[in-house]
XYZ file of C-alpha atoms in Angstrom:
549
model
C 0.061 0.004 0.034
C 2.965 2.349 0.965
C 4.510 1.774 -2.409
C 1.208 2.270 -4.536
C 0.542 5.462 -2.402
C 3.917 6.850 -3.482
C 3.232 6.143 -7.154
C -0.126 7.659 -7.058
C 1.354 10.846 -5.357
C 4.250 11.044 -7.681
C 2.487 10.732 -11.103
C 0.068 7.876 -11.142
C -3.014 9.686 -10.015
C -3.683 11.830 -13.076
C -2.972 8.735 -15.112
C -5.698 6.946 -13.143
C -8.095 9.892 -13.620
C -7.505 9.852 -17.242
C -8.828 6.315 -17.554
C -12.085 7.017 -15.984
C -14.992 6.730 -18.479
C -17.996 8.404 -16.845
C -18.384 11.341 -14.590
C -19.453 9.175 -11.733
C -16.183 6.980 -11.754
C -14.093 10.274 -11.937
C -15.977 11.557 -8.847
C -15.518 8.297 -7.075
C -11.700 8.499 -7.682
C -11.716 12.057 -6.433
C -13.595 11.460 -3.370
C -11.274 8.589 -2.346
C -7.912 10.212 -3.676
C -8.622 13.853 -3.018
C -11.145 13.770 0.034
C -9.963 10.360 1.581
C -13.400 8.798 1.754
C -14.203 5.178 2.413
C -16.519 3.183 0.076
C -19.157 3.143 2.517
C -18.998 6.949 3.215
C -18.921 7.506 -0.624
C -22.331 5.953 -1.214
C -23.850 7.916 1.557
C -22.838 11.325 0.623
C -25.584 13.665 -0.439
C -25.087 17.402 -1.717
C -26.457 18.623 1.514
C -23.263 17.258 3.340
C -21.235 19.732 1.633
C -20.802 22.879 3.570
C -18.529 25.740 3.969
C -16.554 27.027 7.058
C -14.506 30.303 6.811
C -14.371 29.973 2.907
C -13.156 26.184 3.225
C -15.545 23.519 2.141
C -16.040 20.321 4.030
C -18.299 17.090 3.784
C -19.951 15.911 7.022
C -19.172 12.111 6.794
C -19.056 9.524 9.603
C -18.825 11.861 12.577
C -15.955 13.834 11.091
C -15.489 16.971 8.825
C -13.594 15.865 5.538
C -11.691 18.684 3.740
C -12.967 19.115 0.062
C -10.524 20.955 -2.277
C -12.453 23.547 -4.356
C -12.091 21.827 -7.707
C -13.901 18.735 -6.004
C -16.604 20.734 -4.424
C -17.368 22.324 -8.016
C -17.485 18.687 -9.439
C -19.727 17.608 -6.564
C -22.287 20.356 -7.118
C -21.985 19.886 -11.128
C -22.873 15.974 -10.671
C -25.710 16.816 -8.209
C -27.381 18.811 -10.844
C -27.515 15.779 -12.961
C -29.072 13.131 -10.562
C -32.204 12.951 -8.227
C -32.304 13.760 -4.363
C -30.479 11.304 -1.913
C -26.997 9.753 -2.142
C -25.016 11.075 -5.310
C -23.196 7.724 -5.805
C -26.352 5.470 -5.810
C -24.393 2.082 -5.816
C -23.113 -0.376 -3.230
C -19.837 0.104 -1.525
C -18.583 -3.147 -3.276
C -19.425 -1.623 -6.698
C -17.249 1.762 -5.671
C -14.346 -0.767 -5.085
C -14.878 -2.336 -8.464
C -15.094 0.842 -10.209
C -11.504 1.974 -9.061
C -10.281 -1.601 -9.682
C -11.749 -1.443 -13.431
C -10.141 2.175 -13.925
C -6.932 0.763 -12.750
C -7.056 -2.030 -15.343
C -7.876 0.461 -18.083
C -5.183 2.731 -16.852
C -2.768 -0.197 -17.175
C -3.714 -1.361 -20.550
C -3.492 2.660 -21.659
C 0.004 3.381 -20.421
C 1.596 -0.278 -20.279
C 2.182 0.548 -16.624
C 1.321 -2.583 -14.558
C 1.546 -0.742 -11.306
C -1.999 0.519 -11.959
C -3.330 -3.155 -11.865
C -4.938 -3.767 -8.464
C -5.176 -0.107 -7.344
C -7.823 -0.032 -4.535
C -9.778 2.569 -2.800
C -7.573 1.970 0.292
C -4.573 2.799 -2.052
C -6.143 6.190 -3.068
C -6.962 7.016 0.606
C -3.334 6.260 1.745
C -2.171 8.428 -1.340
C -4.589 11.311 -0.017
C -2.979 11.144 3.571
C 0.569 10.842 1.978
C -0.247 14.162 -0.284
C -1.304 16.160 2.956
C 1.514 15.128 5.096
C 4.094 15.844 2.148
C 2.503 19.279 2.113
C 3.400 19.866 5.713
C -0.116 19.406 7.258
C 0.092 18.526 10.956
C -0.481 14.527 11.340
C -3.079 15.435 13.916
C -5.045 17.611 11.321
C -4.793 14.578 8.891
C -6.392 12.306 11.505
C -9.185 14.743 11.978
C -10.060 14.924 8.336
C -9.387 11.438 7.190
C -10.609 7.878 7.691
C -7.579 7.236 9.647
C -7.886 6.759 13.333
C -4.382 6.242 14.878
C -1.269 8.340 14.209
C 0.792 5.005 13.895
C -1.391 4.417 10.830
C 0.150 7.389 9.304
C 3.803 6.612 9.909
C 4.572 4.765 6.691
C 3.751 8.027 4.822
C 5.841 10.382 6.802
C 9.041 11.436 4.966
C 12.206 10.343 6.904
C 14.279 13.321 7.782
C 17.604 14.077 6.086
C 20.840 14.512 7.880
C 20.457 18.470 7.438
C 16.823 18.508 9.059
C 18.154 16.193 11.939
C 21.116 18.477 12.613
C 18.714 21.612 12.360
C 16.459 20.040 14.862
C 19.206 19.524 17.427
C 21.387 22.548 16.639
C 22.825 24.227 19.720
C 21.758 27.583 18.448
C 18.210 26.434 17.827
C 15.196 27.415 20.087
C 15.848 25.274 23.158
C 12.334 25.874 24.275
C 11.069 23.903 21.402
C 13.690 21.151 21.324
C 12.792 17.773 22.449
C 14.073 16.894 25.968
C 17.221 14.674 26.262
C 15.001 11.852 27.688
C 13.036 11.671 24.433
C 16.376 10.868 22.600
C 17.122 8.057 25.036
C 13.499 6.886 24.999
C 13.822 6.310 21.267
C 16.561 3.694 21.820
C 14.564 2.459 24.766
C 11.587 1.706 22.665
C 13.744 -0.170 19.926
C 15.367 -2.240 22.891
C 11.918 -3.182 24.213
C 10.545 -3.974 20.839
C 13.111 -6.724 20.652
C 12.480 -7.950 24.218
C 8.799 -7.887 23.494
C 9.310 -10.218 20.245
C 11.033 -13.013 22.504
C 8.425 -12.732 25.266
C 6.291 -15.783 26.061
C 4.217 -14.730 29.036
C 2.460 -11.472 29.710
C 4.189 -11.051 32.961
C 7.519 -10.842 31.070
C 6.304 -7.984 28.881
C 4.962 -6.009 31.470
C 8.061 -6.509 33.717
C 10.383 -5.762 30.670
C 8.627 -2.578 29.700
C 8.597 -1.241 33.215
C 12.253 -1.985 34.147
C 13.596 -0.647 30.824
C 11.568 2.742 31.134
C 12.057 3.352 34.774
C 15.805 2.895 34.155
C 15.692 5.584 31.362
C 17.094 8.957 32.462
C 14.144 11.470 32.732
C 11.609 8.855 33.797
C 11.076 8.512 37.497
C 8.902 5.329 37.437
C 6.856 3.117 35.119
C 3.979 0.758 35.715
C 1.284 -1.249 34.182
C -2.203 -2.024 34.931
C -5.733 -3.261 33.952
C -8.765 -1.159 34.749
C -12.101 -3.270 34.572
C -15.015 -0.945 36.167
C -13.980 -0.236 39.549
C -11.481 -3.085 39.789
C -7.714 -2.554 39.100
C -5.084 -4.978 38.677
C -1.179 -3.860 38.832
C 0.804 -6.194 36.615
C 4.292 -4.749 37.021
C 6.022 -1.520 38.566
C 9.484 -0.224 38.750
C 10.664 3.027 40.695
C 7.344 3.187 42.687
C 5.553 0.652 45.134
C 2.438 -1.314 44.077
C 0.233 0.457 46.842
C 1.241 3.829 45.410
C 0.344 2.714 41.922
C -3.284 1.689 43.208
C -3.612 5.058 44.761
C -2.736 6.792 41.753
C -5.269 4.594 39.572
C -7.894 5.740 42.229
C -6.888 9.182 42.411
C -6.256 9.813 38.648
C -9.238 7.502 37.575
C -10.593 10.186 35.313
C -7.341 10.802 33.485
C -6.955 7.018 33.153
C -10.446 6.546 31.762
C -9.931 9.396 29.182
C -6.812 7.616 27.876
C -8.673 4.371 27.681
C -11.813 5.662 25.893
C -9.843 7.858 23.497
C -7.036 5.543 22.917
C -4.544 8.339 23.164
C -1.762 9.417 25.571
C -3.088 11.617 28.519
C -0.782 13.578 30.796
C -1.456 15.457 34.135
C 1.129 17.510 36.041
C 1.763 16.979 39.701
C 3.935 18.528 42.375
C 7.062 16.727 41.637
C 6.324 15.032 38.385
C 4.071 14.695 35.404
C 2.236 11.562 35.131
C 1.693 10.116 31.720
C -0.780 7.464 30.834
C -0.459 5.555 27.723
C -3.122 3.064 26.769
C -1.809 -0.351 25.477
C -3.705 -0.508 22.281
C -3.892 -3.641 19.981
C -7.510 -3.631 18.939
C -10.680 -2.836 20.890
C -11.477 -3.204 23.731
C -8.357 -1.524 25.513
C -8.381 -1.791 29.145
C -4.633 -1.948 30.073
C -2.406 1.311 30.693
C 1.299 2.251 30.893
C 1.978 4.826 33.652
C 5.070 6.877 33.419
C 6.492 9.524 35.744
C 8.280 12.327 34.051
C 10.850 13.967 36.299
C 10.726 17.675 34.623
C 9.827 19.434 31.620
C 6.821 19.382 29.311
C 5.898 16.248 27.467
C 6.225 17.532 23.843
C 3.986 16.315 20.897
C 6.981 14.204 19.312
C 7.170 12.411 22.758
C 3.564 11.645 22.772
C 3.543 10.225 19.393
C 6.514 8.110 20.394
C 4.761 6.692 23.603
C 1.579 6.169 21.281
C 3.415 3.919 19.065
C 5.204 2.180 22.090
C 1.612 1.502 23.603
C 0.417 0.207 20.560
C 3.506 -1.987 20.167
C 3.105 -3.268 23.739
C -0.435 -4.077 23.080
C 0.089 -6.303 19.972
C 2.630 -8.032 21.808
C 0.409 -8.838 24.713
C -2.323 -10.071 22.097
C 0.044 -12.157 20.476
C 1.307 -13.914 23.524
C -2.365 -14.598 24.567
C -3.056 -16.197 21.387
C -0.097 -18.304 21.558
C -1.031 -19.563 25.118
C -4.429 -20.307 23.955
C -3.245 -22.385 20.937
C -0.862 -24.440 23.270
C -3.288 -24.708 26.450
C -4.292 -28.250 27.467
C -7.305 -26.819 29.118
C -9.316 -23.801 28.480
C -12.417 -21.872 29.873
C -15.261 -22.310 27.592
C -17.938 -19.448 27.428
C -21.267 -19.192 25.451
C -22.891 -16.036 24.921
C -26.582 -15.477 23.797
C -26.949 -12.504 21.272
C -30.243 -10.618 21.034
C -31.399 -9.849 17.581
C -31.019 -6.057 18.014
C -27.581 -6.585 19.825
C -25.370 -7.107 16.762
C -25.355 -6.547 12.914
C -25.476 -10.277 11.853
C -28.510 -11.159 14.053
C -30.252 -7.850 12.744
C -29.499 -9.056 8.977
C -30.691 -12.631 9.682
C -33.943 -11.439 11.039
C -34.491 -8.901 8.188
C -33.795 -11.607 5.685
C -34.968 -14.653 7.476
C -31.512 -16.251 6.716
C -28.792 -17.911 8.709
C -25.113 -17.465 9.336
C -22.573 -19.984 10.454
C -18.925 -18.847 11.260
C -16.343 -20.655 9.194
C -13.175 -18.553 10.328
C -11.910 -15.153 11.631
C -8.737 -13.167 10.996
C -8.008 -10.299 13.217
C -6.837 -7.061 11.569
C -6.201 -3.428 12.404
C -9.147 -2.210 10.370
C -11.622 -4.802 11.905
C -12.304 -8.456 12.011
C -12.513 -10.283 8.869
C -15.086 -12.821 9.432
C -15.837 -15.802 6.755
C -19.373 -16.833 7.217
C -21.612 -19.393 5.282
C -25.167 -17.856 4.478
C -28.115 -19.882 3.720
C -31.443 -18.599 2.249
C -30.095 -15.251 1.448
C -28.081 -13.958 -1.606
C -24.811 -12.161 -1.377
C -26.259 -8.895 -2.739
C -29.196 -8.907 -0.270
C -26.818 -9.452 2.660
C -24.398 -6.562 1.374
C -27.401 -4.177 1.000
C -28.489 -4.792 4.407
C -25.154 -5.038 6.380
C -23.463 -2.220 4.945
C -26.042 0.293 6.088
C -24.384 0.424 9.352
C -20.935 1.394 10.577
C -20.573 -1.663 12.089
C -19.695 -3.438 8.922
C -16.828 -1.997 6.723
C -17.380 -4.332 3.598
C -18.994 -7.591 2.437
C -17.296 -9.547 -0.283
C -18.677 -12.882 -2.103
C -15.961 -15.872 -1.664
C -17.617 -18.685 -3.061
C -20.535 -21.230 -2.772
C -20.876 -25.069 -2.455
C -23.839 -27.443 -1.222
C -23.704 -25.979 2.405
C -24.440 -22.170 1.158
C -22.760 -19.016 0.107
C -19.573 -18.113 1.768
C -19.096 -14.348 2.369
C -16.210 -12.236 3.757
C -17.593 -9.664 6.209
C -15.299 -6.906 7.764
C -16.813 -6.194 11.301
C -15.838 -2.960 12.941
C -18.236 -3.365 15.879
C -19.388 -6.682 17.022
C -19.503 -8.712 20.168
C -17.380 -11.398 18.240
C -14.681 -8.775 17.503
C -14.533 -7.560 21.257
C -14.270 -11.135 22.444
C -11.543 -12.122 19.866
C -9.584 -8.939 20.448
C -9.825 -9.482 24.098
C -7.709 -12.706 23.606
C -10.450 -15.153 23.144
C -10.730 -17.800 20.343
C -14.032 -17.825 18.497
C -14.984 -21.649 18.217
C -18.474 -20.885 16.627
C -21.166 -18.215 15.995
C -24.335 -19.381 14.889
C -27.064 -16.819 13.959
C -30.678 -17.086 12.654
C -33.586 -14.980 12.681
C -34.098 -15.366 16.482
C -30.601 -14.237 17.505
C -27.151 -15.852 17.891
C -24.903 -17.992 19.857
C -21.195 -17.376 20.615
C -19.014 -20.202 21.799
C -15.465 -19.175 22.542
C -12.356 -20.268 24.430
C -9.898 -18.354 26.825
C -6.473 -19.336 27.956
C -5.820 -20.500 31.490
C -5.465 -17.836 34.099
C -7.006 -15.239 31.512
C -9.176 -12.521 33.432
C -12.659 -14.148 32.484
C -14.444 -11.636 34.351
C -12.960 -8.658 32.621
C -13.488 -10.360 29.063
C -17.111 -11.019 29.810
C -17.773 -7.332 31.199
C -15.981 -5.985 28.123
C -18.488 -7.973 25.883
C -21.629 -7.495 27.830
C -20.880 -3.941 28.737
C -20.313 -2.772 24.994
C -23.159 -4.849 23.800
C -26.290 -4.824 26.458
C -27.968 -7.514 24.293
C -25.323 -10.062 24.881
C -25.528 -12.240 27.895
C -23.191 -15.101 29.318
C -25.078 -18.251 29.105
C -22.610 -20.767 30.364
C -19.165 -21.184 31.402
C -17.074 -24.258 31.979
C -13.552 -25.757 32.029
C -12.975 -27.876 28.946
C -10.068 -29.699 27.098
C -8.738 -27.771 24.333
C -9.319 -29.864 21.078
C -7.316 -27.794 19.193
C -4.302 -28.675 21.349
C -3.868 -32.121 19.759
C -0.964 -32.092 17.505
C 0.613 -29.551 19.640
C 4.160 -30.682 18.788
C 3.532 -29.497 15.351
C 1.351 -26.388 16.221
C 3.722 -25.137 19.019
C 6.937 -24.525 17.056
C 4.790 -23.051 14.124
C 2.843 -20.792 16.281
C 6.085 -19.184 17.844
C 7.590 -19.032 14.302
C 4.923 -17.331 12.280
C 4.638 -13.399 12.825
C 1.131 -11.996 13.352
C 1.090 -10.682 9.877
C 2.215 -14.192 8.373
C -0.598 -15.730 10.329
C -3.310 -13.371 9.268
C -2.286 -13.662 5.767
C -2.382 -17.424 6.021
C -5.636 -17.666 7.740
C -7.111 -15.111 5.326
C -5.861 -17.079 2.382
C -7.336 -20.471 3.665
C -10.709 -19.146 4.734
C -11.081 -16.897 1.711
C -10.590 -19.941 -0.594
C -7.308 -18.940 -2.120
C -6.188 -22.436 -2.005
C -9.157 -23.935 -3.643
C -9.193 -24.764 -7.280
C -10.411 -22.616 -9.142
C -9.712 -20.082 -6.537
C -12.498 -18.458 -4.642
C -10.262 -15.247 -4.073
C -7.553 -13.614 -5.923
C -4.360 -12.349 -4.372
C -5.519 -8.636 -5.047
C -8.756 -9.348 -3.179
C -7.085 -10.704 -0.117
C -4.667 -7.904 -0.132
C -7.420 -5.364 -0.230
C -9.225 -7.068 2.719
C -6.010 -7.076 4.711
C -5.027 -3.711 3.521
C -1.580 -4.607 2.177
C -0.346 -4.413 -1.292
C -0.497 -7.523 -3.418
C 3.368 -7.882 -3.476
C 3.428 -7.691 0.302
C 0.839 -10.311 0.710
C 2.498 -12.575 -1.677
C 5.785 -12.170 0.386
C 4.087 -13.011 3.655
C 2.086 -15.848 2.228
C 5.300 -17.439 0.773
C 7.101 -17.033 3.893
C 4.167 -18.537 5.884
C 3.792 -21.513 3.604
C 7.480 -22.025 3.913
C 7.444 -22.115 7.666
C 4.204 -24.338 7.578
C 6.057 -26.909 5.326
C 9.248 -26.753 7.542
C 7.161 -27.475 10.706
C 5.464 -30.407 9.013
C 8.338 -31.856 7.230
C 11.068 -31.427 9.928
C 12.628 -34.660 10.826
C 10.801 -36.826 8.183
């Protein structure tokens, strides 16, 4: 995606626009590439959403104000005069993606440049963000006007400073009031060291202890601690430079600050008498209930330092999630939970009730953008499911994968679902069966997992979801652990996600149910990146299977 975004920014975008055949297709490309809209946002845009603030035009979409260049605003008004009232682009989100893909194919044929092949709406949105950043727009402003939600997602599009820029930033004759504190320079090195330690960790406790010890030992940071907050309950995992009871008092006295960091998933600070408390959410995917606390000895916490700590918090969160998945995979016994899901509590039961159809989970792939769910559908067409499911922000996209005697298989990207909340809290989804009367989720948690915390995370977020049963059970997936164990340790999160998406998406079927380009679009990576991860994952899979034979 980064390579394609760079190509579009340099010279590819105008070539892509020249390959559009209709006014509508050109407008779709411009809304993606110059306004940064998602397909689901494009199909919902009406001319009444276009408005002006201080002579600058914006589109009100999905709870944010998307900046609209003057030329695009003119094109919107011109197109609106040719269509009836309502959405300007009256097609499905999937059709929007296909329009962009078809335009890329025509651009490749017209120019002989194969880089146009496989261009996606995500690539256009990435090019939009990259263009704003290269023009010097503050990354926080880019977040506010684009579909991106985290600064870390913009990092690949930030240009690396050259030697002159670095020298100027730290020049002795520079403005010292604006220079980053010395601890920031040391914290960059510590963050890299912590990253290496996280990759080797096999227990959550090792991650918590390593992070606290390394950061508390950094000049400029007085102490470090990690904790999980669930309702009124708190659990301190590790601490360095401060006593555990002090951490517990801090969590009680600064509860509002901690909640703000957890709710907004952003770094929060509060100055004290002798130090500044920095609270960093340990973000992987929602829900986020764990935080890192840091005591800054002196000086303000500058924006660059906040960004570094935000990225570090995400890095720690991903490492904790990966360890939990490995522990669950290799456990001999697990805690099995069964949740009943009311019809109005989640999107799939609502769709099933509306269409009088059924869904059965085939497999899931956690991603940063959402939970890719592969579901078998009976008694409903893919178009009918797509039309109903994509009317809500809970669903990002619906893609037809294939069909057989058991029904139609669809790939559904869930942004908000009890299933996603359960999986991202460290659970393994064994089944999710849905019909017109509601749904049932059966999942597993690794031993020693905070079961109460997971259940509350699901039930508090989705009031219509209730825990129906809990029991200890043998882990059926654990058989063959001698093969799966080394493989689980060897595969990176990205390699595992690509391998699962390829398997559940029918990439290994003949003929294939999904192309590499479709999988890459679902996983928000470029096709070459997907091929690389898939080839490496297959090599590791075969090595684990054939080793010693």
